[in-house]
CSV table of C-alpha atoms in Angstrom, one decimal:
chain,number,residue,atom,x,y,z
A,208,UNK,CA,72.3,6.1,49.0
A,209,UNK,CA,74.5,5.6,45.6
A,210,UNK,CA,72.6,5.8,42.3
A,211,UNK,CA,73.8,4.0,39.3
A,212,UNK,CA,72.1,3.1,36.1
A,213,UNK,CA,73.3,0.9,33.4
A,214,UNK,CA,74.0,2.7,29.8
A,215,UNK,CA,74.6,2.3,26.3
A,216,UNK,CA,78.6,2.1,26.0
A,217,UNK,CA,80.0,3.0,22.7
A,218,UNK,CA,82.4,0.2,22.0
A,219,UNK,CA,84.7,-1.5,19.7
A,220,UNK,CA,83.8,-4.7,17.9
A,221,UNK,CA,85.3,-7.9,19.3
A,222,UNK,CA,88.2,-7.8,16.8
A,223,UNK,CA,89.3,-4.8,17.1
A,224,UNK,CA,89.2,-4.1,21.2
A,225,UNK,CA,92.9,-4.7,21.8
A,226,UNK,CA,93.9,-2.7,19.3
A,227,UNK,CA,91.6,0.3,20.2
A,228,UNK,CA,92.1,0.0,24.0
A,229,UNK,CA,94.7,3.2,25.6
A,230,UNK,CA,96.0,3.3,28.7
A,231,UNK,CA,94.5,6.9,30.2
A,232,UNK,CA,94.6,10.2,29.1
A,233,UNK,CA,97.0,11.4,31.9
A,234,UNK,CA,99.5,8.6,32.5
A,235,UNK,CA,101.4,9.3,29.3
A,236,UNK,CA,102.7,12.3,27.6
A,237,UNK,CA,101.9,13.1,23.4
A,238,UNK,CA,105.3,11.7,22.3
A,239,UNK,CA,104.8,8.5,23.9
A,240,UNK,CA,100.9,8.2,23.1
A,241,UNK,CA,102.2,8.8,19.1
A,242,UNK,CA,105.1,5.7,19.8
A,243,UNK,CA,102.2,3.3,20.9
A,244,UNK,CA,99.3,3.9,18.2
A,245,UNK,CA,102.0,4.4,15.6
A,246,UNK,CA,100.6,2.2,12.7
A,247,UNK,CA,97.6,1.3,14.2
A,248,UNK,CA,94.2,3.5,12.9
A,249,UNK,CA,92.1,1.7,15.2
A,250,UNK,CA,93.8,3.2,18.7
A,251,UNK,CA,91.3,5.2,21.4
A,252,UNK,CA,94.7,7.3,21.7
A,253,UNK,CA,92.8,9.2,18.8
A,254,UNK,CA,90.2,10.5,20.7
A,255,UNK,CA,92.0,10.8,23.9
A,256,UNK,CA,95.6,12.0,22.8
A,257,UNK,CA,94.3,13.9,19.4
A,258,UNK,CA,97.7,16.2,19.3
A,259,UNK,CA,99.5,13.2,18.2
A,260,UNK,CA,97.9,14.0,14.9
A,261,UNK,CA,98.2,17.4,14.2
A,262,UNK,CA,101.6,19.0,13.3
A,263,UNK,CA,104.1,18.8,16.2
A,264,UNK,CA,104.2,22.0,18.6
A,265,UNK,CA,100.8,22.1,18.5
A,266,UNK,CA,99.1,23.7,21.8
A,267,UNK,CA,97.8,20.3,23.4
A,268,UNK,CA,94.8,22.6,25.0
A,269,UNK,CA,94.1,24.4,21.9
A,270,UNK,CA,90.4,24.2,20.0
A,271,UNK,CA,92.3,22.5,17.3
A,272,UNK,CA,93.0,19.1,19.5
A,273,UNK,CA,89.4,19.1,20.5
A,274,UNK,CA,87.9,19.6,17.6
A,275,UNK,CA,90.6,16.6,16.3
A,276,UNK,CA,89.2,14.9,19.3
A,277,UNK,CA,85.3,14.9,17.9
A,278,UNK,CA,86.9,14.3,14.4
A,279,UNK,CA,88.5,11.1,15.2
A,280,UNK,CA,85.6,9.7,17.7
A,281,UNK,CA,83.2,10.1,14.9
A,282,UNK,CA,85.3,8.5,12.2
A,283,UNK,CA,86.0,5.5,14.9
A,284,UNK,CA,82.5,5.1,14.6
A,285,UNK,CA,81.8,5.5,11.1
A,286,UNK,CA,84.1,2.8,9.9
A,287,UNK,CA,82.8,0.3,11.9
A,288,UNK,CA,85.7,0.4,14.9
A,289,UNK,CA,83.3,1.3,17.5
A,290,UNK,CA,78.9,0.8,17.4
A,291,UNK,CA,76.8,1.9,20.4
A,292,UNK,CA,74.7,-1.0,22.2
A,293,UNK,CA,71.3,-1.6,21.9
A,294,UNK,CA,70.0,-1.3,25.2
A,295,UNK,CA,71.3,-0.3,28.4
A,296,UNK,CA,73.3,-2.5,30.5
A,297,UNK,CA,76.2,-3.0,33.0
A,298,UNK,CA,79.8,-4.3,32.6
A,299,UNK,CA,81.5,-6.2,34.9
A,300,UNK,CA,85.5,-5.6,33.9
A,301,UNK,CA,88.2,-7.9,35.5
A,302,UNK,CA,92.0,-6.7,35.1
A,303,UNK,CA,94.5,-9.0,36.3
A,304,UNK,CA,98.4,-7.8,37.1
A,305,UNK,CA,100.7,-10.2,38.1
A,306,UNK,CA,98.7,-12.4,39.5
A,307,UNK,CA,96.5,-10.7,41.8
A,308,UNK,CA,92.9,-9.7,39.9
A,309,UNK,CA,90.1,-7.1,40.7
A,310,UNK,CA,86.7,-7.1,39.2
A,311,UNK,CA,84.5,-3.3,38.9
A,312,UNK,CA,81.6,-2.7,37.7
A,313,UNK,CA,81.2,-0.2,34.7
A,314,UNK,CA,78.0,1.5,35.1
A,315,UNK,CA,76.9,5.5,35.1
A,316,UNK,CA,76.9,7.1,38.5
A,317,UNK,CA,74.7,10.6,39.6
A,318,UNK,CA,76.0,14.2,39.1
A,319,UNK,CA,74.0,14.9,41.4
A,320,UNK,CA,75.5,12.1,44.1
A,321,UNK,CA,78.6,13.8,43.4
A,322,UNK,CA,77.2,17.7,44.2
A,323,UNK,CA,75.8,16.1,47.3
A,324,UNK,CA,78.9,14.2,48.3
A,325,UNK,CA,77.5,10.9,48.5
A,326,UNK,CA,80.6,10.3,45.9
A,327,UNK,CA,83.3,11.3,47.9
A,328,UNK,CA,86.8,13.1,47.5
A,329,UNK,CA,89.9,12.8,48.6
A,330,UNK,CA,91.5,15.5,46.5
A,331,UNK,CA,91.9,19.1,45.7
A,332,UNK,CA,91.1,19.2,42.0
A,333,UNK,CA,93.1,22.3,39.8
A,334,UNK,CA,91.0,24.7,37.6
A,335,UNK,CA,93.3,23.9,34.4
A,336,UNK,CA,93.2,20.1,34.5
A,337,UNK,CA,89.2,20.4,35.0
A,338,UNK,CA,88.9,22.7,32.0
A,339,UNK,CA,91.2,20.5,29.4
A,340,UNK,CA,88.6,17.5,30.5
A,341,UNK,CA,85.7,20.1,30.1
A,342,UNK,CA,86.9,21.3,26.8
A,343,UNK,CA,87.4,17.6,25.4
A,344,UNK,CA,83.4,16.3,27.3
A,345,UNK,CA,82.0,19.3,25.3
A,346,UNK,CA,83.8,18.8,22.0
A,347,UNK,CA,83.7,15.2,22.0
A,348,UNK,CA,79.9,15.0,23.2
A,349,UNK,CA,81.2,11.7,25.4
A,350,UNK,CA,82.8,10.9,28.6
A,351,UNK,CA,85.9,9.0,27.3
A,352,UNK,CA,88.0,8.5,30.5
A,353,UNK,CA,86.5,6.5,33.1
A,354,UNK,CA,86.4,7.5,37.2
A,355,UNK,CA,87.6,4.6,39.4
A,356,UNK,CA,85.2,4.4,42.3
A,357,UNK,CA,85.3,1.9,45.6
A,358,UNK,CA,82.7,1.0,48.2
A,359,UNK,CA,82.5,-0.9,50.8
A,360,UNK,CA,82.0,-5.1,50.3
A,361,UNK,CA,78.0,-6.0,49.3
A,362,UNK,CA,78.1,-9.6,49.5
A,363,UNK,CA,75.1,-9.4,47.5
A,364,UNK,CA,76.4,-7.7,44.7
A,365,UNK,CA,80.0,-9.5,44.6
A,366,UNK,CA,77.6,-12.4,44.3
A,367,UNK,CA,75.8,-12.0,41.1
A,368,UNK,CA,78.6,-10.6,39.7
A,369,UNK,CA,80.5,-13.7,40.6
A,370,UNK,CA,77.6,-15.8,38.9
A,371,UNK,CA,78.0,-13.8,35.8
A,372,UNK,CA,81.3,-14.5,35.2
A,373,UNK,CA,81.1,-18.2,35.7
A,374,UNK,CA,77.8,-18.4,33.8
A,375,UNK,CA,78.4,-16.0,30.9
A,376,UNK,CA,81.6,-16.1,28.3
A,377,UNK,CA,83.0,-12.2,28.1
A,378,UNK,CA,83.1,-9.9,25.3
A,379,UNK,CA,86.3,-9.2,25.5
A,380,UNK,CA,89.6,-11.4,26.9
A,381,UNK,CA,92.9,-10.0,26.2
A,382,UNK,CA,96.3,-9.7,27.7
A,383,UNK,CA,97.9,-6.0,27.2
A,384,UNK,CA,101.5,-5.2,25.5
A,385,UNK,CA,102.4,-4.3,29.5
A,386,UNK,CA,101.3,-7.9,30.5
A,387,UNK,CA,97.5,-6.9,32.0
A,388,UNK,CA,94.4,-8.7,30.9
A,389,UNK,CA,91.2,-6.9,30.5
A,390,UNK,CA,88.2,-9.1,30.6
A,391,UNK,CA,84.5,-7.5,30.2
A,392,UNK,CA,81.1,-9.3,30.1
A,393,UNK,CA,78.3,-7.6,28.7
A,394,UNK,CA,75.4,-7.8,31.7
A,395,UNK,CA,72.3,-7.4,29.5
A,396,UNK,CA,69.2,-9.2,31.6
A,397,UNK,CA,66.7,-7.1,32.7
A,398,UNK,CA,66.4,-8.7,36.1
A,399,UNK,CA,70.0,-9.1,36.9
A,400,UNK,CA,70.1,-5.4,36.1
A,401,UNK,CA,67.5,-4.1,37.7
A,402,UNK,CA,69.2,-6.0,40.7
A,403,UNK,CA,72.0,-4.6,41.1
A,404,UNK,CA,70.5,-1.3,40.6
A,405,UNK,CA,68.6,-1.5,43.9
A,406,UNK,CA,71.1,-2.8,45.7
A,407,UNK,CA,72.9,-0.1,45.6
A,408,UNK,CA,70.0,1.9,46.0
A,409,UNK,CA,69.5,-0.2,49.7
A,410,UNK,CA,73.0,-0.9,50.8
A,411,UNK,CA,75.5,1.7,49.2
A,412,UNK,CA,75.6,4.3,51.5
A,413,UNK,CA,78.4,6.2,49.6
A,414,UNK,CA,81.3,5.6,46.5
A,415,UNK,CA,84.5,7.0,47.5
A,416,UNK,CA,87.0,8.7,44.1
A,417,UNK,CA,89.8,6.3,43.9
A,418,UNK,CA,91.5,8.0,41.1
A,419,UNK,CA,89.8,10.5,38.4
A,420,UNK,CA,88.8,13.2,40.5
A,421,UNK,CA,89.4,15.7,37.6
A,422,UNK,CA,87.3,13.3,35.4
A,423,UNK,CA,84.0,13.5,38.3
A,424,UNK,CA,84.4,17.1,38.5
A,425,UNK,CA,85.0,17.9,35.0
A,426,UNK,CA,81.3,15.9,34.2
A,427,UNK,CA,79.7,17.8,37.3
A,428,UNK,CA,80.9,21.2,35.6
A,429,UNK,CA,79.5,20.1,32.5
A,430,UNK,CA,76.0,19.0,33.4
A,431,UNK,CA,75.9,22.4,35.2
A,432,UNK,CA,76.6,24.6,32.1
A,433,UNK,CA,74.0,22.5,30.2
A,434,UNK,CA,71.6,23.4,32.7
A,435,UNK,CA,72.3,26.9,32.9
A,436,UNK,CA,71.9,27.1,29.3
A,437,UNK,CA,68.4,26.1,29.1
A,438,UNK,CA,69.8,22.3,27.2
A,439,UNK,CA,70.1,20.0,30.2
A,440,UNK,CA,70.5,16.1,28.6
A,441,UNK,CA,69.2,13.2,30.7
A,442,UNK,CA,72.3,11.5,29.8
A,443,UNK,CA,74.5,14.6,31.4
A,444,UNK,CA,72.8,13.7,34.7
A,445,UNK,CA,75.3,10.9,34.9
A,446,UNK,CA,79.3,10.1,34.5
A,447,UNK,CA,81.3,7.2,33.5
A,448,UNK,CA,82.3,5.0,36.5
A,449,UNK,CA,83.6,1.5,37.1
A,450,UNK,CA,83.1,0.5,41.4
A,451,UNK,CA,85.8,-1.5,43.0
A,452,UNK,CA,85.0,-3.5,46.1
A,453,UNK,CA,87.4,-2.7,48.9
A,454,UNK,CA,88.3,-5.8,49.4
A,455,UNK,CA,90.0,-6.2,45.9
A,456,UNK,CA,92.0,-3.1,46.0
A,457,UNK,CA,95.5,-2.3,46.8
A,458,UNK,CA,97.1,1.2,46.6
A,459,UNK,CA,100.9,1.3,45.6
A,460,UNK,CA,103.3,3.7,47.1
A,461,UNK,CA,103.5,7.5,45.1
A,462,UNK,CA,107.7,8.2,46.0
A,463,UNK,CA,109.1,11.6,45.6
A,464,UNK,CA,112.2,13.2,44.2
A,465,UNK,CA,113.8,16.4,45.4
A,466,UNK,CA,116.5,18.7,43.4
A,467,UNK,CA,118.7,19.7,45.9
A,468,UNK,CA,119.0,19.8,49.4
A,469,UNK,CA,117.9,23.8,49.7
A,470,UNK,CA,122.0,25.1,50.2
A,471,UNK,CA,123.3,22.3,53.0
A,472,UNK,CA,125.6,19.6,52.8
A,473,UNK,CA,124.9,15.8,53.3
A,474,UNK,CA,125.8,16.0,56.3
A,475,UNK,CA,124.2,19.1,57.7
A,476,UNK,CA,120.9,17.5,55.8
A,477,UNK,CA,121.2,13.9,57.9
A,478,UNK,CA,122.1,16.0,60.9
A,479,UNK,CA,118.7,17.3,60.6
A,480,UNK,CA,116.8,14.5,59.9
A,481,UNK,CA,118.3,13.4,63.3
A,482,UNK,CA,116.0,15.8,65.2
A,483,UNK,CA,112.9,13.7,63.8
A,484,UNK,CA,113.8,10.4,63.0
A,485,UNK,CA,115.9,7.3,63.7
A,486,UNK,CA,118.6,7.6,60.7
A,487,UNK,CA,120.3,4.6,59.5
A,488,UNK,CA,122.6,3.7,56.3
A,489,UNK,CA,122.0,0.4,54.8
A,490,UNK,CA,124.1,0.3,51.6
A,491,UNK,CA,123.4,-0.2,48.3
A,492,UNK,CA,120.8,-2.2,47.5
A,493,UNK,CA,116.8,-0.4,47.9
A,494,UNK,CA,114.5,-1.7,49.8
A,495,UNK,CA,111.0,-0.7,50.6
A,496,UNK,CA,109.3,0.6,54.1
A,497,UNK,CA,108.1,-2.4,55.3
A,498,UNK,CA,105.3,-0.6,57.3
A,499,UNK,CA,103.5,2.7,58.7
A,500,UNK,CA,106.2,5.4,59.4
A,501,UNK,CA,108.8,3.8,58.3
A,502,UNK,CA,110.6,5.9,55.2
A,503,UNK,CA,113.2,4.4,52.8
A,504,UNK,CA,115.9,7.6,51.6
A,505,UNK,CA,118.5,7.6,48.5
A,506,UNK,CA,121.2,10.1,49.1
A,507,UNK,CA,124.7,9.7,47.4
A,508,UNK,CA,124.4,6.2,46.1
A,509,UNK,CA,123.7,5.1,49.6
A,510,UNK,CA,119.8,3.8,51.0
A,511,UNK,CA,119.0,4.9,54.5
A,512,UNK,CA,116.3,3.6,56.9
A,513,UNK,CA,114.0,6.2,58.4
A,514,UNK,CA,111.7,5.9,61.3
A,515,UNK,CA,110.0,8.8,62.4
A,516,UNK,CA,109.6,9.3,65.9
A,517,UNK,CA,107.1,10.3,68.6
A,518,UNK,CA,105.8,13.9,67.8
A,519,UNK,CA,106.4,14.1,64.6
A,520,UNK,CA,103.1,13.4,63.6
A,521,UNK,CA,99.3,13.2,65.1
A,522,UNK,CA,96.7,10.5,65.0
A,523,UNK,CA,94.1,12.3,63.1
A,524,UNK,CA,93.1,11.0,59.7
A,525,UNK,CA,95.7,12.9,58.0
A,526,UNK,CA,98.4,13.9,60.4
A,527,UNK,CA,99.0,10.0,60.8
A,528,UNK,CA,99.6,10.0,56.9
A,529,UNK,CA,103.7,9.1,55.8
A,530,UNK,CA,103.0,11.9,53.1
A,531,UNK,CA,102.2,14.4,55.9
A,532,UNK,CA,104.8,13.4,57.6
A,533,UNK,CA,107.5,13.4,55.1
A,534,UNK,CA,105.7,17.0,53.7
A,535,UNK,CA,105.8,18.7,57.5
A,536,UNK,CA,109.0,17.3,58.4
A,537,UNK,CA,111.1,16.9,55.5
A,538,UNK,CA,110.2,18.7,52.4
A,539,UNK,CA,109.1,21.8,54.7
A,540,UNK,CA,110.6,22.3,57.5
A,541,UNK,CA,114.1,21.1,55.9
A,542,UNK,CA,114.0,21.2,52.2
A,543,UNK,CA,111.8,24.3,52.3
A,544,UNK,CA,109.2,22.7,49.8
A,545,UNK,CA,106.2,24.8,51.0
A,546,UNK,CA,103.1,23.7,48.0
A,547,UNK,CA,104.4,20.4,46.6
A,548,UNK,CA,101.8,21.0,43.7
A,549,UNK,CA,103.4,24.0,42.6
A,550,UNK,CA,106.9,24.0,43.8
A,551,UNK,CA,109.4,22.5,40.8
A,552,UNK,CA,112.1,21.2,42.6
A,553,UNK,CA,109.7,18.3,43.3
A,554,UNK,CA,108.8,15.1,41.6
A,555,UNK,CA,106.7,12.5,41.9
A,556,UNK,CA,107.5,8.6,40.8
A,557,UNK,CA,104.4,6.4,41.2
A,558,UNK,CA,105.1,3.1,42.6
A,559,UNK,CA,104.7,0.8,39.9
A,560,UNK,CA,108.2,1.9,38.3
A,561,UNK,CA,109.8,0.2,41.5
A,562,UNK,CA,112.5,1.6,43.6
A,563,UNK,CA,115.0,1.5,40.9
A,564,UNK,CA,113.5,4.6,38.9
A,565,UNK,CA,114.3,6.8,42.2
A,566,UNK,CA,118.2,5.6,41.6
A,567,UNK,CA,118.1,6.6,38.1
A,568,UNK,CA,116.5,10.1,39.1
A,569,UNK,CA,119.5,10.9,41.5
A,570,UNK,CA,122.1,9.2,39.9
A,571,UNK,CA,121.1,11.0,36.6
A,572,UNK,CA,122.0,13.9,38.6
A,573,UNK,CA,118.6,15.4,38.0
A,574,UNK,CA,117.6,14.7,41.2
A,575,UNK,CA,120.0,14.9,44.6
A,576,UNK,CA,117.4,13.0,47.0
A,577,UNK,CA,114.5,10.2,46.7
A,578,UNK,CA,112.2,9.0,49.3
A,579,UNK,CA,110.0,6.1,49.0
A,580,UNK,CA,106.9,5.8,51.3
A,581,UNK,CA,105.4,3.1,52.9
A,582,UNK,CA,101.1,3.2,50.8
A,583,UNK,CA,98.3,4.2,51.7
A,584,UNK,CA,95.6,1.7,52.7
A,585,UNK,CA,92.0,2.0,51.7
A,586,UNK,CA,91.3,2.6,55.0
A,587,UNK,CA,92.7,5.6,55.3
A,588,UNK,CA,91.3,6.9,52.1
A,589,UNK,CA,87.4,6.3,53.5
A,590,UNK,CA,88.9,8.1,56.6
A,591,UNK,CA,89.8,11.1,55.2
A,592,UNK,CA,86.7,10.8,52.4
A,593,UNK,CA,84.7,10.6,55.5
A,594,UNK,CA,85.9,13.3,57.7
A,595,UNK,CA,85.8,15.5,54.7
A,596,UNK,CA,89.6,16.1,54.6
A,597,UNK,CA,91.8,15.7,51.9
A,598,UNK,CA,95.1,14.4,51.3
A,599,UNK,CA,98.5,15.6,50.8
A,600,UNK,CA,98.6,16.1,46.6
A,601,UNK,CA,100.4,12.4,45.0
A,602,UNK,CA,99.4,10.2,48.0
A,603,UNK,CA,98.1,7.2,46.3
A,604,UNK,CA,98.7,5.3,43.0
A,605,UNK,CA,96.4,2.6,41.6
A,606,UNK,CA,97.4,-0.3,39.3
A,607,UNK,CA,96.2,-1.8,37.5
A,608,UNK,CA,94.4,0.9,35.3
A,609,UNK,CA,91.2,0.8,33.6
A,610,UNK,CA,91.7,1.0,29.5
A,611,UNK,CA,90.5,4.2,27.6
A,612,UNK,CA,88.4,3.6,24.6
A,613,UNK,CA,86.6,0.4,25.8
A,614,UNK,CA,83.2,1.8,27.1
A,615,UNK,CA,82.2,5.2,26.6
A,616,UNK,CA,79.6,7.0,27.7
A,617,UNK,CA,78.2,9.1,25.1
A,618,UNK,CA,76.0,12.4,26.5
């Protein structure tokens, strides 16, 4: 069963939270982390995105941005921007994007839950990424970026955190620069804690990684090198995580972009689409695959309509996936794009920059083909989580995100 425990965030003052929240580490590059906390001392970008204040050209992995990193963190906190709570407690965080809300809750989750795989993956993590969040754990002595878990409904638990909303006025209410609002309530009650704690304990079999896989892992590797080092820290035992019911999530589509179309013509490319799916133009104006198998294309200023037809794909938990089908059947077998992760003729356009950011790719000229893929569902993520698969790499994109900077976990 899932272990949680409340914990002692670092966090800003009331006054200063909109100012210090960052949208995550890995959503933005350095030039466009130093635009947004230009002017403003206060920013988490800081701590997560420390290059932006060391001389441009700077290695971004170098000991000099982690030691900027730790710098920064510890000046946040000596001038009053961010304090560490008294006792240790949950957060229930709402974010609300156009229209449509989800409410987590920010609690510390078990190292050890994720060794044993009772906090599952869907992903292949990549040595580099782990060792830039390793590097910046270890310098920073905190857990800055937060993993986004989900779990099956509790009634119980979307209960009392129901109540506490109602019954309690939040610590934080503000509305982003990108339109989000980021609510958080403090839960400090010993009994409402303890609570929720053995809930989980009872009726959380598992958490499944939504997004921060790199985050999980990096903690896990972490914890491990304390250990073998004779200076294991209770607090290392556990990782910063905010749980998502099912219910309240919704995965957006994660499109692709291809270069060329590996030496053949337009129409020697649509020829061969023709062998696995029903091809049809449908002008100019984008629209998005409207269910399961169904593929949207942008080629020459014109949309097509895809359908992929029988035997194309299999109805295994990741053979059924539009991401393995578009991989095996498309960007393989036509396009000869063998690794996506490593091949560079390929890009990846997450959902929430609509349909129109695939036209500016190939009309740009950068690009010669887009593809935009009917989502995920949560579904199939606890499918593949379960069958201890994983998926195709840039298969799911989640909006709203969680804000950097808000509630750290110190270790």
């Amino acid at each position: 069963m899932a272990s949680i425990k409340p914990f002692e965030a670092l966090r800003p003052t009331v006054e200063l939270a909109a100012q210090v929240a960052a949208r995550p580490y890995d959503v933005l590059s350095s030039e466009e982390a130093k635009v947004e906390a230009n002017g403003n001392p206060h920013s988490f970008y800081h701590v997560s995105k420390s290059e932006i204040d060391l001389p441009e050209g700077t290695d971004v992995h170098s000991a000099a941005v982690y030691a900027k990193a730790a710098e920064n963190l510890q000046a946040l906190v000596n001038n009053g921007t961010l304090f560490k709570e008294a006792s240790a407690c949950y957060y229930i965080y709402k974010l609300v994007m156009h229209g449509r809300s989800q409410t987590g809750l920010v609690c510390v989750s078990s190292v050890e839950d994720y060794n044993n795989n009772i906090i599952k993956k869907h992903e292949f993590t990549r040595p580099e990424k782990e060792q830039d969040r390793i590097n910046h754990i270890t310098a920073t002595k905190a857990q800055t970026g937060n993993v986004f878990l989900a779990y099956n409904d509790v009634p119980e638990v979307n209960s009392i955190i129901d109540h506490w909303q109602t019954a309690h006025a939040p610590k934080y209410d503000f509305v982003a620069e990108d339109g989000i609002s980021h609510t958080i309530w403090v839960v400090n009650d010993a009994a409402t804690v303890n609570n929720i704690t053995q809930l989980f304990e009872e009726k959380v079999p598992c958490t499944y990684i939504a997004d921060g896989h790199h985050r999980a892992a990096s903690a896990a590797l972490v914890h491990a090198a304390l250990v073998k080092d004779g200076k294991p820290a209770e607090a290392a035992n556990w990782f910063l995580t905010t749980i998502f019911p099912a219910s309240q999530l919704a995965i957006l589509d994660y499109n692709r972009t291809v270069k060329d179309l590996n030496g053949l013509s337009k129409e020697a490319f649509l020829s061969q689409l023709d062998y696995t799916f029903t091809v049809e133009a449908v002008g100019h104006t984008p629209k998005k695959p409207a269910m399961l198998h169904e593929f949207s294309m942008y080629l020459d200023k014109t949309w097509y309509h895809l359908v992929a037809k029988e035997g194309t794909f299999t109805t295994d938990p990741i053979g059924v996936l539009d991401v393995t089908i578009l991989q095996n059947n498309v960007l393989d077998n036509i396009l000869g794009i063998k690794d996506p992760r490593t091949d560079k003729r390929i890009d990846f356009v997450g959902g929430i920059r609509g349909l129109e950011e695939l036209v500016k790719r190939v009309d740009s000229g950068d690009m010669q083909v887009a593809f935009a893929l009917y989502p995920v569902t949560i579904q199939q993520l606890f499918d593949i989580s379960d069958s201890g698969n994983v998926m195709p790499p840039k298969s799911t994109w989640f909006e709203p995100k969680l804000r950097d900077g808000l509630l750290t976990h110190t270790i």
